[in-house]
Short mmCIF file of C-alpha atoms in Angstrom, two decimals:
data_model
loop_
_atom_site.label_atom_id
_atom_site.label_comp_id
_atom_site.label_asym_id
_atom_site.label_seq_id
_atom_site.Cartn_x
_atom_site.Cartn_y
_atom_site.Cartn_z
CA MET A 1 0.00 0.00 0.00
CA GLN A 2 1.37 3.39 -1.01
CA LEU A 3 1.00 6.62 0.93
CA ARG A 4 -1.41 8.55 -1.25
CA ILE A 5 -1.65 12.29 -1.71
CA PRO A 6 -3.91 13.73 1.02
CA TYR A 7 -7.61 14.25 0.41
CA THR A 8 -7.88 17.90 -0.62
CA ALA A 9 -11.64 18.55 -0.86
CA PRO A 10 -13.09 20.95 1.76
CA LEU A 11 -13.97 19.15 4.97
CA PRO A 12 -17.36 19.71 6.64
CA PRO A 13 -17.48 21.46 10.00
CA ALA A 14 -17.49 19.19 13.02
CA THR A 15 -20.90 18.11 14.31
CA ILE A 16 -20.62 17.44 18.01
CA LEU A 17 -21.84 14.12 19.40
CA PRO A 18 -23.24 14.06 21.99
CA ALA A 19 -24.27 17.70 21.83
CA THR A 20 -22.98 18.35 25.35
CA ALA A 21 -19.45 17.52 24.19
CA SER A 22 -19.12 21.06 22.81
CA THR A 23 -17.30 22.17 26.00
CA ILE A 24 -14.19 20.79 27.68
CA THR A 25 -16.27 19.46 30.58
CA GLY A 26 -18.82 17.85 28.26
CA ALA A 27 -16.14 16.38 26.00
CA VAL A 28 -14.33 14.89 29.01
CA ALA A 29 -17.55 13.27 30.24
CA ALA A 30 -18.35 11.84 26.79
CA LEU A 31 -14.82 10.52 26.24
CA ALA A 32 -14.79 8.97 29.70
CA ASP A 33 -18.07 7.21 28.93
CA PHE A 34 -16.62 6.06 25.60
CA LEU A 35 -13.52 4.57 27.23
CA ARG A 36 -15.35 3.02 30.19
CA SER A 37 -18.31 1.60 28.33
CA PRO A 38 -19.41 -1.78 29.75
CA SER A 39 -18.90 -3.24 26.27
CA ALA A 40 -15.24 -2.22 26.19
CA GLY A 41 -12.75 -4.94 27.04
CA HIS A 42 -9.95 -4.24 29.50
CA GLY A 43 -7.27 -2.16 27.78
CA LYS A 44 -8.86 -2.60 24.37
CA THR A 45 -9.12 0.93 22.97
CA VAL A 46 -6.59 1.73 20.25
CA ILE A 47 -5.55 5.35 19.63
CA LEU A 48 -4.94 6.79 16.16
CA SER A 49 -3.15 10.13 16.41
CA GLY A 50 -2.37 12.78 13.81
CA ALA A 51 -0.60 16.13 13.49
CA GLY A 52 -3.15 17.93 15.66
CA ILE A 53 -1.85 16.31 18.83
CA SER A 54 1.58 17.91 18.30
CA VAL A 55 0.43 21.48 17.61
CA ALA A 56 0.80 22.36 21.30
CA SER A 57 4.43 21.22 21.02
CA GLY A 58 5.07 24.01 18.53
CA LEU A 59 4.74 21.97 15.33
CA ALA A 60 2.46 22.96 12.50
CA ASP A 61 -0.43 20.74 11.48
CA TYR A 62 -1.75 20.61 7.92
CA ARG A 63 -5.38 21.75 7.88
CA GLY A 64 -5.73 23.79 11.06
CA SER A 65 -6.08 27.56 11.05
CA ASN A 66 -2.28 27.90 11.04
CA GLY A 67 -1.55 24.70 9.14
CA THR A 68 0.84 24.26 6.23
CA TYR A 69 -1.87 23.60 3.64
CA THR A 70 -4.06 26.40 5.03
CA LEU A 71 -1.48 29.18 4.98
CA ASN A 72 0.59 28.06 2.00
CA LYS A 73 -1.74 27.07 -0.82
CA THR A 74 1.21 26.41 -3.16
CA TYR A 75 3.00 24.01 -0.80
CA ARG A 76 4.02 20.80 -2.55
CA PRO A 77 5.95 17.98 -0.88
CA VAL A 78 8.77 16.09 -2.55
CA TYR A 79 7.45 12.77 -3.83
CA TYR A 80 9.21 9.45 -3.35
CA HIS A 81 9.84 8.81 -7.04
CA GLU A 82 11.30 12.32 -7.41
CA PHE A 83 13.58 11.86 -4.43
CA CYS A 84 14.91 8.52 -5.72
CA ALA A 85 15.26 9.53 -9.37
CA ASN A 86 16.59 13.06 -9.29
CA HIS A 87 19.59 14.56 -7.50
CA GLU A 88 18.15 18.06 -7.73
CA ALA A 89 14.99 16.87 -5.97
CA ARG A 90 17.11 15.42 -3.17
CA LYS A 91 18.99 18.69 -2.76
CA ARG A 92 15.64 20.49 -2.70
CA TYR A 93 14.35 18.15 0.01
CA TRP A 94 17.41 18.34 2.24
CA ALA A 95 17.63 22.11 1.94
CA ARG A 96 14.06 22.39 3.20
CA SER A 97 14.67 19.74 5.86
CA PHE A 98 17.88 21.40 7.04
CA LEU A 99 15.94 24.55 7.89
CA GLY A 100 12.99 22.75 9.46
CA TRP A 101 14.97 20.34 11.63
CA THR A 102 15.78 22.89 14.33
CA THR A 103 12.11 23.42 15.22
CA LEU A 104 11.42 19.69 15.48
CA HIS A 105 14.64 18.93 17.34
CA GLN A 106 13.92 21.55 20.00
CA SER A 107 10.26 20.54 20.44
CA ARG A 108 9.05 18.10 23.06
CA PRO A 109 5.91 16.07 23.78
CA ASN A 110 3.04 18.04 25.30
CA LYS A 111 0.38 17.29 27.90
CA ALA A 112 -1.77 15.36 25.43
CA HIS A 113 1.05 12.90 24.65
CA TYR A 114 1.70 12.28 28.33
CA ALA A 115 -2.03 11.89 28.99
CA VAL A 116 -2.15 9.11 26.39
CA GLY A 117 0.56 7.31 28.34
CA GLN A 118 -1.38 7.79 31.56
CA LEU A 119 -4.48 6.28 29.95
CA GLY A 120 -2.33 3.30 29.10
CA GLU A 121 -1.22 3.04 32.74
CA LEU A 122 -4.91 3.06 33.75
CA GLY A 123 -5.47 0.02 31.55
CA MET A 124 -7.67 1.85 29.06
CA LEU A 125 -5.53 1.38 25.94
CA SER A 126 -3.96 -1.47 24.01
CA LYS A 127 -1.75 0.36 21.49
CA VAL A 128 -1.18 3.70 19.79
CA ILE A 129 -1.04 4.09 16.03
CA THR A 130 0.41 7.43 14.98
CA GLN A 131 0.63 9.15 11.63
CA ASN A 132 3.20 11.51 13.09
CA VAL A 133 6.93 11.25 12.44
CA ASP A 134 8.07 13.34 15.43
CA SER A 135 8.65 10.40 17.85
CA PHE A 136 6.79 12.24 20.63
CA HIS A 137 4.66 9.23 21.56
CA LEU A 138 7.75 7.09 22.09
CA MET A 139 9.28 9.81 24.26
CA ALA A 140 6.14 10.37 26.33
CA HIS A 141 5.11 6.77 26.96
CA PRO A 142 7.83 4.24 26.07
CA LYS A 143 5.97 1.42 27.86
CA LEU A 144 2.79 1.83 25.78
CA LYS A 145 3.34 0.30 22.34
CA THR A 146 3.39 2.83 19.49
CA LEU A 147 3.12 1.85 15.84
CA GLU A 148 4.56 4.53 13.55
CA LEU A 149 2.39 4.28 10.44
CA HIS A 150 4.39 6.78 8.37
CA GLY A 151 7.86 6.17 9.77
CA TYR A 152 9.97 8.61 11.77
CA LEU A 153 12.30 11.57 11.31
CA ARG A 154 14.78 10.66 14.03
CA ASN A 155 16.84 8.62 11.53
CA THR A 156 17.78 8.58 7.88
CA VAL A 157 18.12 5.36 5.89
CA CYS A 158 20.43 4.41 3.02
CA LEU A 159 18.46 3.39 -0.05
CA SER A 160 21.16 0.88 -1.01
CA CYS A 161 22.00 -1.02 2.19
CA ARG A 162 19.04 0.12 4.39
CA THR A 163 21.41 1.11 7.20
CA GLU A 164 19.92 3.81 9.44
CA TYR A 165 21.84 6.91 10.43
CA SER A 166 20.97 9.48 13.09
CA ARG A 167 19.17 12.53 11.70
CA GLU A 168 20.73 14.69 14.42
CA ARG A 169 24.19 13.59 13.32
CA PHE A 170 23.26 14.12 9.68
CA GLN A 171 22.24 17.71 10.48
CA LYS A 172 25.78 18.33 11.74
CA ASP A 173 27.20 16.72 8.61
CA LEU A 174 25.07 18.95 6.39
CA ALA A 175 26.23 22.04 8.28
CA ASP A 176 29.90 20.98 8.06
CA LEU A 177 29.66 20.21 4.35
CA ASN A 178 27.64 23.32 3.54
CA PRO A 179 28.79 26.18 5.79
CA ALA A 180 26.70 28.65 3.80
CA TRP A 181 23.60 26.70 4.85
CA ALA A 182 24.58 26.95 8.51
CA VAL A 183 25.04 30.72 8.24
CA PHE A 184 21.73 31.07 6.44
CA LEU A 185 19.93 28.98 9.08
CA ALA A 186 21.36 31.11 11.88
CA GLU A 187 20.13 34.26 10.11
CA MET A 188 16.63 32.85 9.65
CA LEU A 189 16.42 31.75 13.28
CA GLU A 190 17.45 35.24 14.37
CA THR A 191 14.77 36.94 12.25
CA GLY A 192 12.07 34.45 13.27
CA ALA A 193 11.35 33.54 9.65
CA LEU A 194 10.99 29.87 10.54
CA SER A 195 8.38 30.50 13.23
CA THR A 196 5.55 30.95 10.72
CA GLU A 197 4.09 28.94 7.83
CA GLU A 198 2.69 32.06 6.13
CA PRO A 199 4.73 32.69 2.92
CA ALA A 200 4.34 36.51 2.90
CA GLU A 201 5.48 36.78 6.51
CA ARG A 202 8.43 34.49 5.83
CA ARG A 203 9.50 36.68 2.90
CA ARG A 204 9.16 39.79 5.04
CA ARG A 205 11.58 38.24 7.52
CA GLY A 206 14.10 37.32 4.81
CA LEU A 207 13.17 33.78 3.79
CA LYS A 208 12.64 33.64 0.05
CA THR A 209 10.32 30.94 -1.27
CA ASN A 210 9.57 29.77 -4.77
CA PRO A 211 5.99 29.54 -6.11
CA ASP A 212 5.77 25.85 -5.15
CA GLY A 213 6.77 26.62 -1.56
CA ASP A 214 10.42 25.57 -1.82
CA VAL A 215 13.02 27.54 0.09
CA ASP A 216 15.87 29.32 -1.68
CA VAL A 217 19.07 28.35 0.14
CA PRO A 218 22.72 28.37 -0.92
CA GLY A 219 23.94 25.46 -3.07
CA VAL A 220 25.06 22.09 -1.76
CA ASP A 221 28.57 20.68 -2.19
CA PRO A 222 29.41 16.93 -2.21
CA PRO A 223 31.82 15.65 0.47
CA GLU A 224 35.46 15.80 -0.58
CA GLY A 225 36.75 12.49 -1.91
CA THR A 226 33.30 11.14 -2.81
CA LYS A 227 31.29 11.18 -5.98
CA VAL A 228 27.63 10.82 -6.76
CA GLU A 229 27.26 9.89 -10.39
CA GLN A 230 23.94 10.36 -12.15
CA ASP A 231 22.30 9.35 -15.40
CA SER A 232 20.74 11.87 -17.78
CA ASP A 233 17.64 12.12 -15.55
CA GLY A 234 19.60 12.69 -12.36
CA ALA A 235 19.18 9.17 -10.97
CA TRP A 236 21.93 7.60 -8.84
CA LEU A 237 24.35 5.27 -10.64
CA PRO A 238 26.07 2.21 -9.08
CA SER A 239 29.46 3.67 -10.01
CA SER A 240 28.95 6.29 -7.29
CA THR A 241 31.13 6.02 -4.18
CA ALA A 242 28.40 7.41 -1.90
CA GLY A 243 24.85 6.15 -1.36
CA ILE A 244 21.59 8.06 -1.04
CA LEU A 245 20.27 8.88 2.40
CA LYS A 246 16.52 9.24 2.67
CA PRO A 247 14.55 10.27 5.76
CA ALA A 248 13.14 7.19 7.49
CA VAL A 249 9.61 8.42 6.82
CA ILE A 250 7.10 7.16 4.28
CA MET A 251 7.04 9.80 1.55
CA PHE A 252 4.06 10.45 -0.66
CA GLY A 253 4.01 7.76 -3.33
CA GLU A 254 6.11 5.36 -1.25
CA SER A 255 4.81 1.97 -0.13
CA ILE A 256 4.16 1.43 3.55
CA PRO A 257 6.17 -1.66 4.61
CA ASN A 258 4.01 -4.75 4.74
CA ALA A 259 5.03 -5.47 8.33
CA VAL A 260 3.76 -2.04 9.40
CA LYS A 261 0.56 -2.44 7.41
CA LEU A 262 -0.19 -5.79 9.04
CA ALA A 263 0.72 -4.52 12.53
CA VAL A 264 -1.68 -1.57 12.43
CA GLU A 265 -4.45 -3.73 10.99
CA ASP A 266 -3.95 -6.26 13.79
CA ALA A 267 -4.08 -3.43 16.35
CA VAL A 268 -7.45 -2.33 14.99
CA ASP A 269 -8.78 -5.90 14.77
CA GLU A 270 -7.77 -6.70 18.35
CA ALA A 271 -9.31 -3.53 19.82
CA ASP A 272 -12.93 -3.08 20.91
CA ARG A 273 -13.03 0.54 19.81
CA ILE A 274 -10.85 3.22 18.24
CA LEU A 275 -10.24 6.83 19.29
CA VAL A 276 -8.82 9.38 16.83
CA LEU A 277 -6.80 12.24 18.31
CA GLY A 278 -5.84 15.24 16.18
CA SER A 279 -6.36 13.84 12.69
CA SER A 280 -8.62 14.92 9.83
CA LEU A 281 -8.07 11.44 8.29
CA ALA A 282 -7.13 13.16 5.04
CA THR A 283 -4.60 10.47 4.16
CA TYR A 284 -6.10 7.20 2.98
CA SER A 285 -3.69 5.12 5.06
CA ALA A 286 -5.32 6.51 8.23
CA TRP A 287 -8.89 6.80 6.94
CA ARG A 288 -9.00 3.15 5.92
CA LEU A 289 -8.22 2.06 9.50
CA ILE A 290 -11.28 3.87 10.84
CA LYS A 291 -13.33 2.44 8.01
CA ARG A 292 -12.03 -1.02 8.93
CA ALA A 293 -13.06 -0.55 12.56
CA GLN A 294 -16.51 0.68 11.56
CA GLU A 295 -17.08 -2.27 9.24
CA GLN A 296 -16.36 -4.54 12.22
CA GLY A 297 -19.06 -2.76 14.21
CA LYS A 298 -16.63 -1.05 16.57
CA PRO A 299 -17.46 2.34 18.13
CA VAL A 300 -15.45 5.30 16.82
CA GLY A 301 -14.45 8.39 18.77
CA VAL A 302 -12.86 11.48 17.23
CA ALA A 303 -11.34 14.47 19.03
CA ASN A 304 -10.09 16.86 16.37
CA LEU A 305 -10.28 20.60 15.85
CA GLY A 306 -12.09 21.07 12.55
CA GLY A 307 -13.63 18.67 10.08
CA VAL A 308 -12.82 15.02 9.46
CA ARG A 309 -12.97 13.19 6.17
CA GLY A 310 -16.11 11.03 6.01
CA GLU A 311 -17.24 11.71 9.57
CA GLU A 312 -20.91 11.63 8.60
CA GLN A 313 -20.31 8.03 7.55
CA PHE A 314 -18.64 7.07 10.82
CA PHE A 315 -21.30 8.61 13.06
CA SER A 316 -24.53 8.04 11.10
CA LYS A 317 -25.73 5.37 13.55
CA VAL A 318 -24.61 7.09 16.75
CA PRO A 319 -27.59 8.30 18.85
CA VAL A 320 -27.60 12.09 18.76
CA ASN A 321 -28.74 12.22 22.40
CA GLY A 322 -26.44 9.50 23.66
CA PHE A 323 -23.83 9.59 26.41
CA GLY A 324 -20.63 8.81 24.49
CA ARG A 325 -20.33 5.03 24.76
CA ASP A 326 -21.59 4.49 21.20
CA GLY A 327 -19.35 7.16 19.68
CA VAL A 328 -17.93 10.61 20.38
CA ARG A 329 -17.18 13.58 18.14
CA CYS A 330 -15.69 16.62 19.81
CA SER A 331 -13.64 19.59 18.63
CA VAL A 332 -11.60 20.79 21.60
CA PRO A 333 -7.87 21.38 22.25
CA LEU A 334 -6.26 18.05 23.06
CA GLU A 335 -3.73 19.54 25.46
CA GLU A 336 -6.69 20.62 27.60
CA VAL A 337 -9.16 17.77 27.26
CA MET A 338 -6.75 14.83 27.56
CA PRO A 339 -5.24 15.68 30.99
CA ALA A 340 -8.75 16.46 32.26
CA LEU A 341 -9.92 13.09 30.93
CA VAL A 342 -7.17 11.31 32.86
CA ASP A 343 -8.17 13.15 36.04
CA ARG A 344 -11.82 12.18 35.55
CA LEU A 345 -11.00 8.51 35.02
CA ARG A 346 -8.74 8.43 38.04
CA LEU A 347 -11.71 9.53 40.14
CA GLY A 348 -13.43 6.34 39.06
CA SER A 349 -16.83 7.86 38.29
CA VAL A 350 -18.40 8.94 35.03
CA PRO A 351 -21.61 10.93 35.57
CA LEU A 352 -24.38 10.66 33.03
CA ILE A 353 -24.53 13.36 30.39
CA SER A 354 -27.74 15.32 30.01
CA ASN A 355 -28.99 16.37 26.62
CA GLU A 356 -28.96 20.03 27.54
CA ALA A 357 -28.16 22.34 24.62
CA PHE A 358 -28.89 19.45 22.26
CA ARG A 359 -27.90 20.08 18.62
CA PRO A 360 -28.76 17.21 16.28
CA ALA A 361 -26.29 15.99 13.70
CA PRO A 362 -27.39 16.78 10.11
CA TRP A 363 -27.37 13.11 9.13
CA GLY A 364 -29.63 12.25 12.08
CA ARG A 365 -32.47 14.59 11.12
#
């Protein structure tokens, strides 16, 4: 299965289920009822997390109000086939990555990540599946199993021998080999140009971008004593004395390893229910897992700011005046609701939710 280009059609606004889940208090009560439903087996809820859970850590999401796709309409990622086949595409990728690495490297897990680990300690969860490549789940809860659906940025991998190499170390190598890049990065950090995803603001602070969203940085030089030979299309030739390092993430157009695919499917199949945290399910690789759970008759919960792809399909049979055990849809900040949810569950009581301020879902009318 390949990682497909994200779903780009406008997403509908979130319809809250139950209606009382429109506030932090109501969302906490509904999520607690969802996790502690009598039908839920011990430790049998699986989490699927997306970029939204890491926004409070200082990382941009994709479709939020300050997301990459929202602020930069011309943004275009480097595709797997481009990266493998063209040396210029690889230079383009690593130039962009060199600038962006500092923000990720200095960021840390936030309260929502740690709350997920605490839910695991309470026996509520079986596993975590994450679309994110920031490794925050592994940092926040190493004892709760995390399956990284789209890989991870902490390492690079050689396309020839598959040996992994530390991304932190590679950042130092890039700076040593390309001192002009290091100077440029220092200048951009000083002006704050890398603290925003908005192209006009970046240009105002000195960061020039091309129409497709690429960053203009000084040229790259190969290491002394090595050679990367290319064919007429820029593809790597076996006569080269250096291999190609790729980030250990699944790029758009790249196949998800079969072992990963089977592992996440097993995690869904073994769970009694699935809870989505901070994902619009715009990528098919994530959306299909929720679809799989629904087809097995498993309750679905979603906590995400903004719309979710196909949510009317996932919640069409959820009672609009229910209490949360049959399904939850809330749109609240995860760094607020998740710690509060842990506190509620530690108290050991989940009060019933009234249908005050009831607002029916459009598909339930």
